[in-house]
Amino acid sequence: MKKYLAFGILLSAFGVMTVAAQQLLSLDSCRAMALRNNKQLNVSQLKQDVAMNLRRSARTKYLPHVSALGTYQFTSKEISLLNNSQKQSLSNLGNSAAPALQGMGNGLQTGMQQLGGILGNLGLPLDGFEQMAGQMQQTMQQTSTNMVGLLNTEGQKIVDAFRTDTRNIWAGSVIVTQPVFMGGGIVALNRMADINEEMQANAAETSRQAVLYSIDQTYWQVVSLKHKKRLAEGYLELVKKLDRDVQKMIEEGVATRSDGLSVSVKVNEAEMAVQQVDDGLTLSKMLLCQMVGLPMNESVTLADEDAEDLAVVKVEPQPEVESAVVNRPELKMLDNAVELTREATNLLKAANLPQVALMGGYSVSNPNVLNGFEKKFGGYWNVGVLVRVPIWNWGDVAYKVRAAKGATAIANLELEEVREKIELQVNQSAFKVNEANKRLAMAEASIERANENLRTANLGFSEGVITPAIVMEAQTAWLQAQSQKIDAEIAVRLSQTDLKKAMGELGADH
């Protein structure tokens, strides 16, 4: 006896531990977990970050940009400012002048001879004059020879001075560019970046509402299946009790074997229904766990699944189409698309307008030409204005502008179409809420009739005035009424969710 008692205590403790290990999840906690763990929402957040960085990048187009350039170039031949003939002439400048210098010497010698003749006719002594003339002639010849060599040397120096030695060229520069007027292109680009960031935010909100909608659908599906499982188990107990009663009646001879077989078939059907709803409940919980980021085999309990009543609050729908138009992120995205195409048109138009930019910088090179050709780095500052004026492009920009305007027209038409569909969706959702409320009221009324019918049938069966077939019909009607009530309660919940989604207010309080 003590062993049995200890074993029972152990089983009870194990059951308590199992229940404690289960996670209790409410609808709000499921929503929060799904929003944290949904991969598409993470993708949307990353897209928002991308759009934010693109917007920041567009802002930099207003500011001056600084860039540095550096080059090295090796050429097989150097640049020559003198041709080969000029080099040859300059290198032989003295040789070229030699005939002229010789002519000057010959002319001097002839003049001295003429002067000596004149002096001789005058009766002057010629010994000193002839000696002086010989010295002058010798000096002239020496000077002519030296002049030829000097001119050749100086000519070669000129040739060497004009040599560039540009086979190894080093160059570098720092450039500052400040846009002044880009035809409105920078303004349009920044507006497009702002619109893109807003569009990604609306896309993230669309994904967020889709996740909340899916969570609500799955959550209430699990709750519905759990209630139906409890209902199926209750129905199974009813038909089992009826089966036991009929078997006793058969033994007493007041019921036939046909009645017993009919009840046994119902028992089998009830057991199969319990198994089916249990399998569906297991799969639905696995799906819910996957959506909220838990392991699929995690044991979870929903806050509403064990409640005796779902405590449905009926609401009177107030379809406000204008509010839906303002709140729906899908419409906001289409508005963004229209604005984006308009700014794209402005960006294309900017290509046909003049563009002005200020430029400045510092440039260095080796060799440099700031003081002749020098084999060292030399540099200089520079400032200027760059003006670009488009003249003719065969209508390329005009065609692109027309295409962009066509895209804007398409986006406007799509926006109007979606606006009409949303208006229809809001009205349909409101109609479904009203329909679900009526359906629940009818189901509650059916429950009362089914309960009374089952009570009367059981009473009549116990008194022997009603056959088992009639009792089974009453039990089936009771099962259908209970199942319809569960479906109606879930339908009310889901119709309210549909209306909130159509109004763009799903999860607005989160």
Coordinates of C-alpha atoms in Angstrom, one line a residue:
M1 CA 0.0 0.0 0.0
K2 CA 2.9 2.4 0.8
K3 CA 4.5 1.6 -2.5
Y4 CA 1.3 2.5 -4.4
L5 CA 1.0 5.7 -2.4
A6 CA 4.6 6.7 -3.1
F7 CA 4.1 5.9 -6.8
G8 CA 1.0 8.1 -6.9
I9 CA 2.8 11.0 -5.2
L10 CA 5.6 10.7 -7.8
L11 CA 3.1 10.7 -10.7
S12 CA 1.4 13.8 -9.2
A13 CA 4.8 15.6 -8.8
F14 CA 5.7 14.7 -12.4
G15 CA 2.4 16.1 -13.6
V16 CA 3.0 19.3 -11.7
M17 CA 6.5 19.6 -13.2
T18 CA 5.2 19.1 -16.7
V19 CA 2.5 21.7 -16.3
A20 CA 5.1 24.1 -14.9
A21 CA 7.4 23.4 -17.8
Q22 CA 4.8 24.5 -20.2
Q23 CA 4.9 28.2 -21.4
L24 CA 1.7 30.1 -20.9
L25 CA 1.2 32.4 -23.9
S26 CA -1.4 35.1 -24.4
L27 CA -2.3 36.7 -27.7
D28 CA -0.2 39.8 -26.9
S29 CA 2.8 37.8 -25.9
C30 CA 2.5 35.8 -29.1
R31 CA 2.4 39.0 -31.1
A32 CA 5.4 40.4 -29.4
M33 CA 7.5 37.3 -29.8
A34 CA 6.5 37.0 -33.5
L35 CA 7.5 40.6 -34.1
R36 CA 10.9 40.0 -32.5
N37 CA 11.6 36.7 -34.4
N38 CA 10.0 37.2 -37.8
K39 CA 12.8 37.1 -40.4
Q40 CA 10.8 39.2 -42.9
L41 CA 10.5 42.0 -40.3
N42 CA 14.2 41.8 -39.8
V43 CA 14.7 42.2 -43.6
S44 CA 12.3 45.2 -43.5
Q45 CA 14.4 46.7 -40.7
L46 CA 17.6 46.2 -42.7
K47 CA 15.9 47.8 -45.8
Q48 CA 15.0 50.8 -43.6
D49 CA 18.7 51.1 -42.6
V50 CA 19.7 50.9 -46.2
A51 CA 17.2 53.7 -47.1
M52 CA 18.4 55.8 -44.2
N53 CA 22.1 55.5 -45.4
L54 CA 21.0 56.3 -49.0
R55 CA 19.3 59.4 -47.7
R56 CA 22.4 60.5 -45.8
S57 CA 24.5 59.9 -48.9
A58 CA 22.1 62.1 -50.9
R59 CA 22.6 64.9 -48.4
T60 CA 26.4 64.9 -49.1
K61 CA 25.7 66.0 -52.7
Y62 CA 25.1 69.5 -51.4
L63 CA 28.6 69.7 -49.8
P64 CA 32.1 70.2 -51.4
H65 CA 33.9 67.1 -52.3
V66 CA 37.7 66.7 -52.0
S67 CA 39.6 64.2 -54.0
A68 CA 43.3 63.5 -54.5
L69 CA 44.9 62.1 -57.7
G70 CA 48.4 60.7 -58.2
T71 CA 50.0 59.3 -61.4
Y72 CA 53.3 57.9 -62.5
Q73 CA 54.1 57.4 -66.2
F74 CA 57.0 55.8 -68.0
T75 CA 57.5 56.5 -71.7
S76 CA 59.9 54.9 -74.1
K77 CA 60.8 58.2 -75.7
E78 CA 61.1 61.6 -74.2
I79 CA 59.4 64.7 -75.5
S80 CA 61.8 66.9 -77.7
L81 CA 61.2 70.6 -78.3
L82 CA 63.9 70.7 -81.0
N83 CA 64.0 68.5 -84.0
N84 CA 67.1 66.7 -85.1
S85 CA 68.1 69.3 -87.7
Q86 CA 67.9 72.1 -85.1
K87 CA 70.0 70.1 -82.6
Q88 CA 72.6 69.5 -85.3
S89 CA 72.7 73.2 -86.2
L90 CA 73.1 74.3 -82.6
S91 CA 75.7 71.7 -81.8
N92 CA 77.8 72.9 -84.8
L93 CA 77.1 76.6 -84.3
G94 CA 80.8 77.4 -84.3
N95 CA 81.6 75.4 -87.4
S96 CA 78.7 77.1 -89.1
A97 CA 80.2 80.5 -88.1
A98 CA 83.8 79.6 -89.1
P99 CA 83.5 80.8 -92.7
A100 CA 82.2 84.1 -91.6
L101 CA 85.0 84.5 -89.1
Q102 CA 87.5 83.5 -91.8
G103 CA 86.1 86.1 -94.1
M104 CA 86.4 88.7 -91.4
G105 CA 90.1 87.7 -91.0
N106 CA 90.7 87.8 -94.8
G107 CA 89.0 91.2 -94.9
L108 CA 91.2 92.5 -92.0
Q109 CA 94.3 91.2 -93.8
T110 CA 93.4 92.9 -97.0
G111 CA 92.7 96.1 -95.2
M112 CA 96.1 96.0 -93.4
Q113 CA 97.8 95.4 -96.7
Q114 CA 96.0 98.4 -98.3
L115 CA 96.9 100.5 -95.2
G116 CA 100.6 99.4 -95.5
G117 CA 100.6 100.4 -99.2
I118 CA 99.2 103.8 -98.2
L119 CA 101.8 104.2 -95.5
G120 CA 104.6 103.2 -97.9
N121 CA 103.5 105.8 -100.4
L122 CA 103.6 108.4 -97.7
G123 CA 107.2 107.4 -97.0
L124 CA 106.6 106.1 -93.5
P125 CA 108.6 103.2 -92.2
L126 CA 106.8 99.8 -92.6
D127 CA 108.8 97.6 -90.3
G128 CA 106.8 98.2 -87.2
F129 CA 103.5 98.3 -89.1
E130 CA 104.2 94.9 -90.7
Q131 CA 105.1 93.4 -87.4
M132 CA 101.9 94.8 -85.8
A133 CA 99.9 93.5 -88.8
G134 CA 101.3 90.1 -88.4
Q135 CA 100.5 90.0 -84.7
M136 CA 97.0 91.2 -85.4
Q137 CA 96.5 88.5 -88.1
Q138 CA 97.8 85.8 -85.7
T139 CA 95.6 87.1 -82.9
M140 CA 92.6 87.1 -85.3
Q141 CA 93.3 83.5 -86.4
Q142 CA 93.6 82.4 -82.8
T143 CA 90.4 84.2 -81.8
S144 CA 88.5 82.7 -84.8
T145 CA 89.6 79.2 -83.8
N146 CA 88.6 79.9 -80.1
M147 CA 85.3 81.4 -81.2
V148 CA 84.4 78.3 -83.2
G149 CA 85.0 76.0 -80.2
L150 CA 83.1 78.4 -77.9
L151 CA 80.1 78.6 -80.2
N152 CA 80.0 74.8 -80.6
T153 CA 80.0 74.5 -76.8
E154 CA 77.3 77.1 -76.2
G155 CA 75.2 75.6 -78.9
Q156 CA 75.5 72.2 -77.3
K157 CA 74.5 73.8 -74.0
I158 CA 71.3 75.1 -75.6
V159 CA 70.5 71.7 -77.0
D160 CA 71.0 70.2 -73.5
A161 CA 68.9 72.9 -71.9
F162 CA 66.0 72.1 -74.2
R163 CA 66.1 68.4 -73.3
T164 CA 62.9 67.5 -71.3
D165 CA 63.8 64.0 -70.0
T166 CA 60.1 63.2 -69.7
R167 CA 60.4 59.4 -69.7
N168 CA 59.6 59.3 -66.0
I169 CA 56.7 61.6 -65.1
W170 CA 55.3 62.0 -61.6
A171 CA 52.1 64.1 -61.1
G172 CA 49.6 64.7 -58.3
S173 CA 46.8 67.0 -57.5
V174 CA 44.1 67.7 -54.8
I175 CA 40.8 68.9 -56.3
V176 CA 37.9 70.5 -54.4
T177 CA 34.5 70.6 -56.2
Q178 CA 31.5 72.5 -55.0
P179 CA 28.2 72.2 -56.9
V180 CA 26.5 75.5 -57.4
F181 CA 23.6 74.7 -59.7
M182 CA 22.9 71.2 -61.0
G183 CA 19.6 71.9 -62.7
G184 CA 17.6 70.8 -59.6
G185 CA 19.1 67.3 -59.9
I186 CA 20.5 67.2 -56.4
V187 CA 17.2 68.5 -54.9
A188 CA 15.3 65.8 -56.8
L189 CA 17.8 63.2 -55.7
N190 CA 17.4 64.1 -52.0
R191 CA 13.6 64.1 -52.3
M192 CA 13.7 60.6 -53.8
A193 CA 15.9 59.5 -50.9
D194 CA 13.4 60.9 -48.4
I195 CA 10.5 59.2 -50.2
N196 CA 12.4 55.9 -50.4
E197 CA 13.0 56.0 -46.7
E198 CA 9.3 56.7 -46.0
M199 CA 8.4 53.9 -48.4
Q200 CA 10.5 51.4 -46.6
A201 CA 9.0 52.4 -43.3
N202 CA 5.5 51.8 -44.8
A203 CA 6.6 48.5 -46.2
A204 CA 7.9 47.5 -42.7
E205 CA 4.5 48.5 -41.3
T206 CA 2.7 46.4 -44.0
S207 CA 4.9 43.4 -43.0
R208 CA 4.2 44.0 -39.4
Q209 CA 0.5 44.0 -39.8
A210 CA 0.7 40.9 -41.9
V211 CA 2.6 39.1 -39.2
L212 CA 0.1 40.2 -36.5
Y213 CA -2.7 39.0 -38.8
S214 CA -1.1 35.6 -39.3
I215 CA -0.5 35.3 -35.5
D216 CA -4.1 36.1 -34.7
Q217 CA -5.3 33.6 -37.3
T218 CA -3.1 30.8 -35.9
Y219 CA -3.7 31.7 -32.3
W220 CA -7.4 31.5 -32.6
Q221 CA -7.2 28.4 -34.7
V222 CA -5.3 26.7 -31.9
V223 CA -7.9 27.9 -29.4
S224 CA -10.7 26.6 -31.6
L225 CA -9.1 23.2 -32.0
K226 CA -8.5 22.9 -28.2
H227 CA -12.2 23.7 -27.5
K228 CA -13.2 21.3 -30.2
K229 CA -10.9 18.6 -28.7
R230 CA -12.6 19.1 -25.3
L231 CA -16.0 19.0 -27.0
A232 CA -15.0 15.8 -28.9
E233 CA -13.8 14.2 -25.7
G234 CA -17.1 15.2 -24.0
Y235 CA -19.1 13.7 -26.9
L236 CA -17.0 10.5 -26.7
E237 CA -17.9 10.2 -23.1
L238 CA -21.6 10.6 -24.0
V239 CA -21.6 7.9 -26.6
K240 CA -19.5 5.6 -24.4
K241 CA -22.0 6.0 -21.6
L242 CA -24.8 5.3 -24.1
D243 CA -22.9 2.3 -25.4
R244 CA -22.6 0.9 -21.9
D245 CA -26.3 1.5 -21.2
V246 CA -27.3 -0.2 -24.5
Q247 CA -25.1 -3.2 -23.8
K248 CA -26.8 -3.6 -20.4
M249 CA -30.2 -3.3 -22.2
I250 CA -29.1 -6.0 -24.7
E251 CA -28.2 -8.3 -21.8
E252 CA -31.6 -7.6 -20.3
G253 CA -33.3 -8.2 -23.6
V254 CA -34.9 -4.8 -24.0
A255 CA -32.6 -3.7 -26.9
T256 CA -31.4 -5.4 -30.0
R257 CA -27.8 -6.1 -31.2
S258 CA -28.5 -3.7 -34.1
D259 CA -28.9 -0.9 -31.6
G260 CA -25.6 -1.9 -30.0
L261 CA -23.8 -2.0 -33.3
S262 CA -25.1 1.5 -34.2
V263 CA -23.9 2.9 -30.9
S264 CA -20.5 1.1 -31.3
V265 CA -20.1 2.8 -34.7
K266 CA -20.8 6.1 -33.1
V267 CA -18.1 5.4 -30.5
N268 CA -15.6 4.6 -33.2
E269 CA -16.5 7.8 -35.1
A270 CA -16.1 9.8 -31.9
E271 CA -12.7 8.3 -31.1
M272 CA -11.6 9.0 -34.7
A273 CA -12.8 12.6 -34.3
V274 CA -10.8 13.0 -31.1
Q275 CA -7.7 11.7 -32.8
Q276 CA -8.2 14.0 -35.8
V277 CA -8.7 17.1 -33.8
D278 CA -5.8 16.2 -31.5
D279 CA -3.5 15.8 -34.6
G280 CA -4.7 19.1 -36.0
L281 CA -4.1 20.8 -32.6
T282 CA -0.6 19.4 -32.4
L283 CA 0.2 20.7 -35.9
S284 CA -1.3 24.1 -35.2
K285 CA 0.7 24.5 -32.1
M286 CA 3.9 23.6 -34.0
L287 CA 3.0 26.3 -36.5
L288 CA 2.4 28.8 -33.8
C289 CA 5.8 27.9 -32.1
Q290 CA 7.6 28.4 -35.4
M291 CA 6.0 31.8 -35.9
V292 CA 6.9 33.1 -32.5
G293 CA 10.4 31.7 -32.6
L294 CA 10.1 28.8 -30.3
P295 CA 11.2 25.2 -31.0
M296 CA 8.4 23.4 -32.8
N297 CA 8.3 20.7 -30.2
E298 CA 8.0 23.2 -27.4
S299 CA 5.1 22.6 -25.0
V300 CA 3.0 25.7 -24.8
T301 CA -0.4 26.6 -23.4
L302 CA -2.5 29.4 -24.7
A303 CA -4.3 31.7 -22.3
D304 CA -7.7 31.2 -24.0
E305 CA -7.5 27.5 -24.8
D306 CA -8.8 26.3 -21.4
A307 CA -11.3 29.0 -20.8
E308 CA -14.9 27.7 -20.5
D309 CA -16.1 30.7 -22.5
L310 CA -14.2 32.8 -25.0
A311 CA -15.7 35.9 -23.6
V312 CA -16.4 37.4 -27.0
V313 CA -17.2 41.1 -27.0
K314 CA -19.6 42.0 -29.8
V315 CA -18.8 45.3 -31.4
E316 CA -20.9 47.4 -33.8
P317 CA -18.6 48.0 -36.8
Q318 CA -18.2 51.6 -38.0
P319 CA -16.6 51.4 -41.4
E320 CA -14.7 54.7 -42.0
V321 CA -13.3 54.5 -45.5
E322 CA -11.4 57.8 -45.2
S323 CA -9.7 56.6 -42.0
A324 CA -8.7 53.4 -43.8
V325 CA -7.3 55.5 -46.7
V326 CA -5.2 57.5 -44.2
N327 CA -4.0 54.5 -42.2
R328 CA -3.4 51.7 -44.7
P329 CA 0.4 51.4 -45.3
E330 CA -0.3 49.8 -48.7
L331 CA -1.9 53.1 -49.9
K332 CA 1.0 55.1 -48.3
M333 CA 3.4 53.0 -50.3
L334 CA 1.5 53.7 -53.5
D335 CA 1.5 57.4 -52.7
N336 CA 5.3 57.1 -52.2
A337 CA 5.6 55.4 -55.6
V338 CA 3.7 58.2 -57.3
E339 CA 5.9 60.9 -55.7
L340 CA 9.0 58.8 -56.5
T341 CA 8.1 58.8 -60.2
R342 CA 7.5 62.5 -60.2
E343 CA 10.9 63.2 -58.6
A344 CA 12.5 60.8 -61.1
T345 CA 11.0 63.0 -63.9
N346 CA 12.5 66.1 -62.3
L347 CA 15.9 64.4 -62.1
L348 CA 15.7 63.6 -65.8
K349 CA 14.7 67.2 -66.6
A350 CA 17.8 68.4 -64.8
A351 CA 20.0 66.8 -67.5
N352 CA 18.7 69.3 -70.0
L353 CA 19.5 72.4 -67.8
P354 CA 22.9 74.1 -67.3
Q355 CA 25.1 72.9 -64.5
V356 CA 27.6 75.1 -62.6
A357 CA 30.3 74.0 -60.2
L358 CA 33.2 75.7 -58.5
M359 CA 36.6 74.0 -58.7
G360 CA 39.9 74.5 -57.0
G361 CA 43.0 72.6 -56.0
Y362 CA 46.7 72.2 -56.0
S363 CA 48.8 70.4 -58.6
V364 CA 52.4 69.1 -58.6
S365 CA 54.5 67.4 -61.2
N366 CA 58.0 66.1 -61.7
P367 CA 59.5 67.3 -64.0
N368 CA 57.8 70.6 -63.9
V369 CA 57.7 73.5 -66.4
L370 CA 57.3 76.3 -63.9
N371 CA 60.9 77.4 -64.3
G372 CA 61.9 75.6 -67.5
F373 CA 62.2 71.9 -67.4
E374 CA 63.3 70.9 -63.9
K375 CA 63.8 67.4 -62.5
K376 CA 62.1 68.2 -59.2
F377 CA 58.5 68.6 -57.9
G378 CA 56.9 71.9 -58.5
G379 CA 53.3 72.9 -57.9
Y380 CA 50.7 75.7 -58.1
W381 CA 47.2 76.6 -56.9
N382 CA 44.2 76.9 -59.2
V383 CA 40.6 77.9 -59.0
G384 CA 37.9 78.0 -61.6
V385 CA 34.3 77.6 -62.6
L386 CA 32.9 74.7 -64.6
V387 CA 29.8 75.3 -66.7
R388 CA 28.1 72.5 -68.6
V389 CA 25.4 73.5 -71.1
P390 CA 23.6 70.7 -72.9
I391 CA 23.1 71.6 -76.6
W392 CA 21.9 68.6 -78.5
N393 CA 21.3 64.9 -77.6
W394 CA 18.8 63.8 -80.3
G395 CA 15.9 64.1 -77.8
D396 CA 17.3 61.4 -75.5
V397 CA 16.3 63.3 -72.3
A398 CA 12.9 64.3 -73.7
Y399 CA 12.0 60.6 -74.4
K400 CA 13.1 59.6 -70.9
V401 CA 11.0 62.4 -69.4
R402 CA 7.9 61.1 -71.4
A403 CA 8.6 57.6 -70.2
A404 CA 8.8 58.8 -66.5
K405 CA 5.5 60.7 -66.9
G406 CA 4.0 57.5 -68.2
A407 CA 5.2 55.7 -65.1
T408 CA 3.6 58.4 -62.9
A409 CA 0.3 58.0 -64.7
I410 CA 0.5 54.2 -64.2
A411 CA 1.2 54.7 -60.5
N412 CA -1.8 57.0 -60.2
L413 CA -4.1 54.5 -61.8
E414 CA -2.9 51.7 -59.5
L415 CA -3.3 54.0 -56.5
E416 CA -6.9 54.7 -57.5
E417 CA -7.6 51.0 -58.1
V418 CA -6.2 50.0 -54.7
R419 CA -8.2 52.8 -53.0
E420 CA -11.4 51.5 -54.5
K421 CA -10.5 47.9 -53.4
I422 CA -9.8 49.1 -49.9
E423 CA -13.1 50.8 -49.7
L424 CA -14.8 47.6 -50.8
Q425 CA -12.7 45.6 -48.3
V426 CA -13.7 47.8 -45.4
N427 CA -17.4 47.5 -46.2
Q428 CA -17.0 43.7 -46.7
S429 CA -15.2 43.4 -43.3
A430 CA -17.9 45.4 -41.6
F431 CA -20.5 43.1 -43.1
K432 CA -18.6 40.1 -41.9
V433 CA -18.5 41.4 -38.4
N434 CA -22.3 41.9 -38.4
E435 CA -22.7 38.5 -40.0
A436 CA -20.5 36.8 -37.3
N437 CA -22.4 38.6 -34.5
K438 CA -25.7 37.2 -35.9
R439 CA -24.2 33.8 -36.4
L440 CA -23.0 33.7 -32.7
A441 CA -26.5 34.8 -31.5
M442 CA -28.1 32.0 -33.5
A443 CA -25.5 29.5 -32.2
E444 CA -26.2 30.5 -28.6
A445 CA -29.9 30.0 -29.2
S446 CA -29.2 26.6 -30.8
I447 CA -27.1 25.6 -27.8
E448 CA -30.1 26.1 -25.5
R449 CA -32.4 24.0 -27.7
A450 CA -29.8 21.3 -28.2
N451 CA -29.2 21.0 -24.4
E452 CA -32.9 20.7 -23.7
N453 CA -33.3 18.2 -26.6
L454 CA -30.4 16.1 -25.2
R455 CA -31.8 16.3 -21.6
T456 CA -35.2 15.2 -22.8
A457 CA -33.8 12.4 -24.9
N458 CA -31.7 11.0 -22.0
L459 CA -34.7 11.2 -19.7
G460 CA -36.9 9.4 -22.2
F461 CA -34.2 6.8 -22.8
S462 CA -33.7 6.1 -19.1
E463 CA -37.5 5.6 -18.8
G464 CA -37.5 3.3 -21.9
V465 CA -39.8 5.4 -24.1
I466 CA -37.0 6.6 -26.5
T467 CA -34.8 4.4 -28.6
P468 CA -31.0 4.7 -28.7
A469 CA -31.2 6.0 -32.3
I470 CA -33.2 9.1 -31.1
V471 CA -30.6 9.6 -28.3
M472 CA -27.8 9.5 -30.8
E473 CA -29.6 12.0 -33.0
A474 CA -29.9 14.3 -30.0
Q475 CA -26.2 13.8 -29.1
T476 CA -25.2 14.6 -32.7
A477 CA -27.4 17.7 -32.7
W478 CA -25.8 18.8 -29.4
L479 CA -22.3 18.2 -30.8
Q480 CA -23.1 20.2 -33.9
A481 CA -24.6 23.1 -31.9
Q482 CA -21.5 23.2 -29.6
S483 CA -19.2 23.1 -32.6
Q484 CA -21.1 25.8 -34.3
K485 CA -20.9 28.0 -31.2
I486 CA -17.1 27.6 -31.1
D487 CA -16.9 28.4 -34.8
A488 CA -19.1 31.4 -34.3
E489 CA -17.0 32.7 -31.4
I490 CA -13.8 32.3 -33.4
A491 CA -15.5 33.9 -36.4
V492 CA -16.4 37.0 -34.3
R493 CA -12.8 37.3 -33.2
L494 CA -11.4 36.9 -36.7
S495 CA -13.9 39.2 -38.3
Q496 CA -12.9 41.9 -35.8
T497 CA -9.3 41.3 -36.7
D498 CA -10.1 41.5 -40.4
L499 CA -11.9 44.8 -39.9
K500 CA -8.9 46.2 -38.0
K501 CA -6.6 45.1 -40.7
A502 CA -8.9 46.6 -43.4
M503 CA -8.9 49.9 -41.4
G504 CA -5.1 49.8 -41.1
E505 CA -5.4 49.7 -37.3
L506 CA -4.2 46.2 -36.6
G507 CA -1.7 46.3 -33.7
A508 CA -2.0 50.1 -33.4
D509 CA -2.0 49.8 -29.6
H510 CA 1.4 47.9 -29.7

